[in-house]
mmCIF file with all atom_site columns, C-alpha atoms in Angstrom:
data_model
loop_
_atom_site.group_PDB
_atom_site.id
_atom_site.type_symbol
_atom_site.label_atom_id
_atom_site.label_alt_id
_atom_site.label_comp_id
_atom_site.label_asym_id
_atom_site.label_entity_id
_atom_site.label_seq_id
_atom_site.pdbx_PDB_ins_code
_atom_site.Cartn_x
_atom_site.Cartn_y
_atom_site.Cartn_z
_atom_site.occupancy
_atom_site.B_iso_or_equiv
_atom_site.pdbx_formal_charge
_atom_site.auth_seq_id
_atom_site.auth_comp_id
_atom_site.auth_asym_id
_atom_site.auth_atom_id
_atom_site.pdbx_PDB_model_num
ATOM 1   C CA . MET B 1 1   ? 0.000   0.000  0.000  1.00 91.00 ? 1   MET B CA 1
ATOM 2   C CA . GLU B 1 2   ? 1.322   3.452  -0.921 1.00 96.00 ? 2   GLU B CA 1
ATOM 3   C CA . CYS B 1 3   ? 1.934   5.753  2.023  1.00 97.00 ? 3   CYS B CA 1
ATOM 4   C CA . PRO B 1 4   ? -0.871  8.315  2.470  1.00 97.00 ? 4   PRO B CA 1
ATOM 5   C CA . CYS B 1 5   ? 1.717   11.078 2.981  1.00 97.00 ? 5   CYS B CA 1
ATOM 6   C CA . GLY B 1 6   ? 2.410   11.175 -0.760 1.00 95.00 ? 6   GLY B CA 1
ATOM 7   C CA . SER B 1 7   ? 6.098   10.326 -0.574 1.00 95.00 ? 7   SER B CA 1
ATOM 8   C CA . GLY B 1 8   ? 5.744   7.610  -3.213 1.00 95.00 ? 8   GLY B CA 1
ATOM 9   C CA . SER B 1 9   ? 7.081   4.976  -0.810 1.00 97.00 ? 9   SER B CA 1
ATOM 10  C CA . THR B 1 10  ? 5.074   2.202  0.777  1.00 98.00 ? 10  THR B CA 1
ATOM 11  C CA . LEU B 1 11  ? 3.346   2.801  4.097  1.00 98.00 ? 11  LEU B CA 1
ATOM 12  C CA . GLU B 1 12  ? 5.431   0.057  5.724  1.00 97.00 ? 12  GLU B CA 1
ATOM 13  C CA . THR B 1 13  ? 8.748   1.667  4.718  1.00 97.00 ? 13  THR B CA 1
ATOM 14  C CA . CYS B 1 14  ? 7.719   5.325  5.038  1.00 98.00 ? 14  CYS B CA 1
ATOM 15  C CA . CYS B 1 15  ? 5.527   6.433  7.947  1.00 98.00 ? 15  CYS B CA 1
ATOM 16  C CA . MET B 1 16  ? 4.605   3.171  9.671  1.00 98.00 ? 16  MET B CA 1
ATOM 17  C CA . PRO B 1 17  ? 7.972   2.776  11.460 1.00 98.00 ? 17  PRO B CA 1
ATOM 18  C CA . PHE B 1 18  ? 7.309   6.191  13.070 1.00 98.00 ? 18  PHE B CA 1
ATOM 19  C CA . LEU B 1 19  ? 3.696   5.390  13.952 1.00 98.00 ? 19  LEU B CA 1
ATOM 20  C CA . LYS B 1 20  ? 4.746   2.071  15.498 1.00 97.00 ? 20  LYS B CA 1
ATOM 21  C CA . GLY B 1 21  ? 7.515   3.759  17.524 1.00 96.00 ? 21  GLY B CA 1
ATOM 22  C CA . LYS B 1 22  ? 10.321  1.830  15.814 1.00 97.00 ? 22  LYS B CA 1
ATOM 23  C CA . GLN B 1 23  ? 11.941  5.008  14.459 1.00 97.00 ? 23  GLN B CA 1
ATOM 24  C CA . VAL B 1 24  ? 11.642  8.744  15.094 1.00 97.00 ? 24  VAL B CA 1
ATOM 25  C CA . PRO B 1 25  ? 11.430  11.350 12.344 1.00 97.00 ? 25  PRO B CA 1
ATOM 26  C CA . THR B 1 26  ? 14.682  13.268 11.944 1.00 96.00 ? 26  THR B CA 1
ATOM 27  C CA . THR B 1 27  ? 13.266  16.161 9.900  1.00 97.00 ? 27  THR B CA 1
ATOM 28  C CA . ALA B 1 28  ? 10.239  18.385 10.385 1.00 97.00 ? 28  ALA B CA 1
ATOM 29  C CA . GLU B 1 29  ? 8.977   17.309 6.958  1.00 97.00 ? 29  GLU B CA 1
ATOM 30  C CA . ALA B 1 30  ? 9.129   13.623 7.914  1.00 97.00 ? 30  ALA B CA 1
ATOM 31  C CA . LEU B 1 31  ? 7.295   14.406 11.156 1.00 98.00 ? 31  LEU B CA 1
ATOM 32  C CA . MET B 1 32  ? 4.663   16.413 9.273  1.00 97.00 ? 32  MET B CA 1
ATOM 33  C CA . ARG B 1 33  ? 4.137   13.601 6.775  1.00 98.00 ? 33  ARG B CA 1
ATOM 34  C CA . SER B 1 34  ? 3.854   11.010 9.546  1.00 98.00 ? 34  SER B CA 1
ATOM 35  C CA . ARG B 1 35  ? 1.354   13.178 11.429 1.00 98.00 ? 35  ARG B CA 1
ATOM 36  C CA . TYR B 1 36  ? -0.778  13.449 8.286  1.00 98.00 ? 36  TYR B CA 1
ATOM 37  C CA . THR B 1 37  ? -0.643  9.656  7.959  1.00 98.00 ? 37  THR B CA 1
ATOM 38  C CA . ALA B 1 38  ? -1.672  9.409  11.607 1.00 98.00 ? 38  ALA B CA 1
ATOM 39  C CA . TYR B 1 39  ? -4.780  11.472 10.783 1.00 97.00 ? 39  TYR B CA 1
ATOM 40  C CA . VAL B 1 40  ? -5.545  9.184  7.841  1.00 97.00 ? 40  VAL B CA 1
ATOM 41  C CA . LEU B 1 41  ? -5.228  6.149  10.129 1.00 97.00 ? 41  LEU B CA 1
ATOM 42  C CA . ALA B 1 42  ? -6.949  7.899  13.091 1.00 96.00 ? 42  ALA B CA 1
ATOM 43  C CA . ASN B 1 43  ? -3.915  7.329  15.318 1.00 97.00 ? 43  ASN B CA 1
ATOM 44  C CA . ALA B 1 44  ? -4.542  9.940  18.028 1.00 96.00 ? 44  ALA B CA 1
ATOM 45  C CA . LYS B 1 45  ? -1.913  8.423  20.320 1.00 96.00 ? 45  LYS B CA 1
ATOM 46  C CA . TYR B 1 46  ? 0.855   9.252  17.822 1.00 98.00 ? 46  TYR B CA 1
ATOM 47  C CA . LEU B 1 47  ? -0.513  12.748 17.232 1.00 97.00 ? 47  LEU B CA 1
ATOM 48  C CA . ILE B 1 48  ? -0.483  13.517 20.945 1.00 97.00 ? 48  ILE B CA 1
ATOM 49  C CA . GLU B 1 49  ? 2.964   11.932 21.453 1.00 97.00 ? 49  GLU B CA 1
ATOM 50  C CA . THR B 1 50  ? 4.434   14.069 18.652 1.00 98.00 ? 50  THR B CA 1
ATOM 51  C CA . THR B 1 51  ? 2.947   17.293 20.020 1.00 97.00 ? 51  THR B CA 1
ATOM 52  C CA . HIS B 1 52  ? 5.309   19.349 22.176 1.00 97.00 ? 52  HIS B CA 1
ATOM 53  C CA . PRO B 1 53  ? 5.016   18.044 25.768 1.00 97.00 ? 53  PRO B CA 1
ATOM 54  C CA . SER B 1 54  ? 4.170   21.510 27.118 1.00 96.00 ? 54  SER B CA 1
ATOM 55  C CA . LEU B 1 55  ? 1.177   21.737 24.760 1.00 96.00 ? 55  LEU B CA 1
ATOM 56  C CA . ARG B 1 56  ? -0.328  18.246 24.939 1.00 95.00 ? 56  ARG B CA 1
ATOM 57  C CA . HIS B 1 57  ? -2.869  19.316 27.539 1.00 95.00 ? 57  HIS B CA 1
ATOM 58  C CA . LEU B 1 58  ? -4.515  21.495 24.859 1.00 94.00 ? 58  LEU B CA 1
ATOM 59  C CA . TYR B 1 59  ? -5.478  18.458 22.769 1.00 93.00 ? 59  TYR B CA 1
ATOM 60  C CA . SER B 1 60  ? -8.076  15.811 23.391 1.00 93.00 ? 60  SER B CA 1
ATOM 61  C CA . LYS B 1 61  ? -7.673  12.267 22.090 1.00 94.00 ? 61  LYS B CA 1
ATOM 62  C CA . LYS B 1 62  ? -11.454 12.121 21.638 1.00 96.00 ? 62  LYS B CA 1
ATOM 63  C CA . SER B 1 63  ? -11.616 15.281 19.493 1.00 95.00 ? 63  SER B CA 1
ATOM 64  C CA . ILE B 1 64  ? -8.594  14.201 17.415 1.00 95.00 ? 64  ILE B CA 1
ATOM 65  C CA . LEU B 1 65  ? -10.208 10.817 16.753 1.00 95.00 ? 65  LEU B CA 1
ATOM 66  C CA . GLN B 1 66  ? -13.509 12.440 15.851 1.00 95.00 ? 66  GLN B CA 1
ATOM 67  C CA . TRP B 1 67  ? -11.972 14.870 13.342 1.00 94.00 ? 67  TRP B CA 1
ATOM 68  C CA . ALA B 1 68  ? -9.657  12.221 11.895 1.00 94.00 ? 68  ALA B CA 1
ATOM 69  C CA . SER B 1 69  ? -12.448 9.652  11.524 1.00 94.00 ? 69  SER B CA 1
ATOM 70  C CA . GLU B 1 70  ? -15.268 11.822 10.243 1.00 96.00 ? 70  GLU B CA 1
ATOM 71  C CA . ASN B 1 71  ? -13.259 13.102 7.281  1.00 96.00 ? 71  ASN B CA 1
ATOM 72  C CA . GLN B 1 72  ? -11.983 11.200 4.257  1.00 97.00 ? 72  GLN B CA 1
ATOM 73  C CA . TRP B 1 73  ? -8.366  12.208 3.762  1.00 97.00 ? 73  TRP B CA 1
ATOM 74  C CA . VAL B 1 74  ? -7.495  12.631 0.080  1.00 97.00 ? 74  VAL B CA 1
ATOM 75  C CA . ARG B 1 75  ? -3.906  13.873 -0.128 1.00 97.00 ? 75  ARG B CA 1
ATOM 76  C CA . LEU B 1 76  ? -1.160  15.952 1.406  1.00 97.00 ? 76  LEU B CA 1
ATOM 77  C CA . GLU B 1 77  ? 0.623   18.740 -0.450 1.00 97.00 ? 77  GLU B CA 1
ATOM 78  C CA . ILE B 1 78  ? 3.824   20.152 1.030  1.00 97.00 ? 78  ILE B CA 1
ATOM 79  C CA . VAL B 1 79  ? 3.950   23.791 -0.077 1.00 97.00 ? 79  VAL B CA 1
ATOM 80  C CA . SER B 1 80  ? 7.297   24.768 1.443  1.00 97.00 ? 80  SER B CA 1
ATOM 81  C CA . VAL B 1 81  ? 9.921   23.510 3.863  1.00 96.00 ? 81  VAL B CA 1
ATOM 82  C CA . PHE B 1 82  ? 11.991  25.872 6.032  1.00 93.00 ? 82  PHE B CA 1
ATOM 83  C CA . ASP B 1 83  ? 13.973  23.660 8.425  1.00 92.00 ? 83  ASP B CA 1
ATOM 84  C CA . LEU B 1 84  ? 11.584  23.640 11.430 1.00 96.00 ? 84  LEU B CA 1
ATOM 85  C CA . ARG B 1 85  ? 8.653   25.224 9.591  1.00 97.00 ? 85  ARG B CA 1
ATOM 86  C CA . ILE B 1 86  ? 6.440   23.371 7.100  1.00 97.00 ? 86  ILE B CA 1
ATOM 87  C CA . VAL B 1 87  ? 3.649   24.898 5.046  1.00 97.00 ? 87  VAL B CA 1
ATOM 88  C CA . PHE B 1 88  ? 1.156   22.341 3.769  1.00 97.00 ? 88  PHE B CA 1
ATOM 89  C CA . ARG B 1 89  ? -2.335  21.688 2.486  1.00 97.00 ? 89  ARG B CA 1
ATOM 90  C CA . ALA B 1 90  ? -4.267  18.592 3.503  1.00 97.00 ? 90  ALA B CA 1
ATOM 91  C CA . TYR B 1 91  ? -7.161  17.830 1.165  1.00 97.00 ? 91  TYR B CA 1
ATOM 92  C CA . PHE B 1 92  ? -10.142 15.932 2.513  1.00 97.00 ? 92  PHE B CA 1
ATOM 93  C CA . LYS B 1 93  ? -13.864 15.322 2.112  1.00 97.00 ? 93  LYS B CA 1
ATOM 94  C CA . ASP B 1 94  ? -15.951 16.411 5.065  1.00 96.00 ? 94  ASP B CA 1
ATOM 95  C CA . PRO B 1 95  ? -18.772 14.273 6.506  1.00 96.00 ? 95  PRO B CA 1
ATOM 96  C CA . SER B 1 96  ? -21.196 15.638 3.882  1.00 97.00 ? 96  SER B CA 1
ATOM 97  C CA . GLY B 1 97  ? -18.801 14.637 1.070  1.00 96.00 ? 97  GLY B CA 1
ATOM 98  C CA . GLN B 1 98  ? -17.719 18.185 0.196  1.00 98.00 ? 98  GLN B CA 1
ATOM 99  C CA . GLN B 1 99  ? -14.095 18.772 -0.807 1.00 97.00 ? 99  GLN B CA 1
ATOM 100 C CA . GLN B 1 100 ? -12.177 20.782 1.777  1.00 96.00 ? 100 GLN B CA 1
ATOM 101 C CA . GLN B 1 101 ? -8.608  21.785 2.387  1.00 96.00 ? 101 GLN B CA 1
ATOM 102 C CA . HIS B 1 102 ? -6.715  22.462 5.574  1.00 95.00 ? 102 HIS B CA 1
ATOM 103 C CA . TYR B 1 103 ? -3.900  24.980 5.036  1.00 97.00 ? 103 TYR B CA 1
ATOM 104 C CA . GLU B 1 104 ? -1.326  25.286 7.785  1.00 96.00 ? 104 GLU B CA 1
ATOM 105 C CA . ASP B 1 105 ? 2.012   26.971 8.381  1.00 97.00 ? 105 ASP B CA 1
ATOM 106 C CA . SER B 1 106 ? 3.396   24.643 11.083 1.00 97.00 ? 106 SER B CA 1
ATOM 107 C CA . THR B 1 107 ? 6.252   25.134 13.495 1.00 97.00 ? 107 THR B CA 1
ATOM 108 C CA . PHE B 1 108 ? 8.270   22.305 15.013 1.00 98.00 ? 108 PHE B CA 1
ATOM 109 C CA . GLU B 1 109 ? 10.871  22.228 17.772 1.00 97.00 ? 109 GLU B CA 1
ATOM 110 C CA . MET B 1 110 ? 13.725  19.917 18.690 1.00 97.00 ? 110 MET B CA 1
ATOM 111 C CA . LEU B 1 111 ? 13.588  18.881 22.344 1.00 96.00 ? 111 LEU B CA 1
ATOM 112 C CA . GLY B 1 112 ? 15.754  16.213 23.915 1.00 95.00 ? 112 GLY B CA 1
ATOM 113 C CA . GLY B 1 113 ? 16.855  14.943 20.507 1.00 94.00 ? 113 GLY B CA 1
ATOM 114 C CA . ARG B 1 114 ? 13.283  14.580 19.164 1.00 96.00 ? 114 ARG B CA 1
ATOM 115 C CA . LEU B 1 115 ? 11.151  16.781 16.975 1.00 98.00 ? 115 LEU B CA 1
ATOM 116 C CA . TYR B 1 116 ? 7.706   17.907 18.118 1.00 98.00 ? 116 TYR B CA 1
ATOM 117 C CA . TYR B 1 117 ? 4.817   19.807 16.592 1.00 98.00 ? 117 TYR B CA 1
ATOM 118 C CA . VAL B 1 118 ? 4.454   23.172 18.329 1.00 97.00 ? 118 VAL B CA 1
ATOM 119 C CA . SER B 1 119 ? 1.846   25.252 16.527 1.00 95.00 ? 119 SER B CA 1
ATOM 120 C CA . GLY B 1 120 ? 0.269   26.210 13.256 1.00 93.00 ? 120 GLY B CA 1
ATOM 121 C CA . ILE B 1 121 ? -1.092  29.294 11.564 1.00 93.00 ? 121 ILE B CA 1
ATOM 122 C CA . PHE B 1 122 ? -4.236  28.356 9.700  1.00 90.00 ? 122 PHE B CA 1
ATOM 123 C CA . GLU B 1 123 ? -5.849  29.875 6.642  1.00 82.00 ? 123 GLU B CA 1
ATOM 124 C CA . GLU B 1 124 ? -9.639  29.943 6.509  1.00 66.00 ? 124 GLU B CA 1
#
C-alpha cells in the first residue's frame, strides 16, 4: 500500500515505522508527513505523542479521533519547507462529502533529541 503522505514509498517503509515507535522522524517534513498519515489512520496516540510536551494538555484524544475519523483524507501537499517550519495543504472530504482543504504553516521544535509539533497558523 502506498503511504498516504504522498512520498511515493510504501506505508510500511515510510511512515509506519514512526507510527509504530520503531523510528523517530529526523526532519520536520518527515514528522509532518507522519502526522498526516496518523490522521488518515486515526492514530490519536501518535498525534499527541508528537505534540510538544508543554502543549499536549490542549489536545483531546477524543476530538482528534472524531476529526480524523469523520473526514476522508485525500492527499497531502507540502507547499514549502523551512527547516523547522512546514507549510502544507491537507485535502479531505468532510462528513457531507464536500471537498475541503486544511492549510497550515506549522512550526516544530527539537527537544531532547526529538522533533515535536508546536503550533500552526491556519488559513480559513
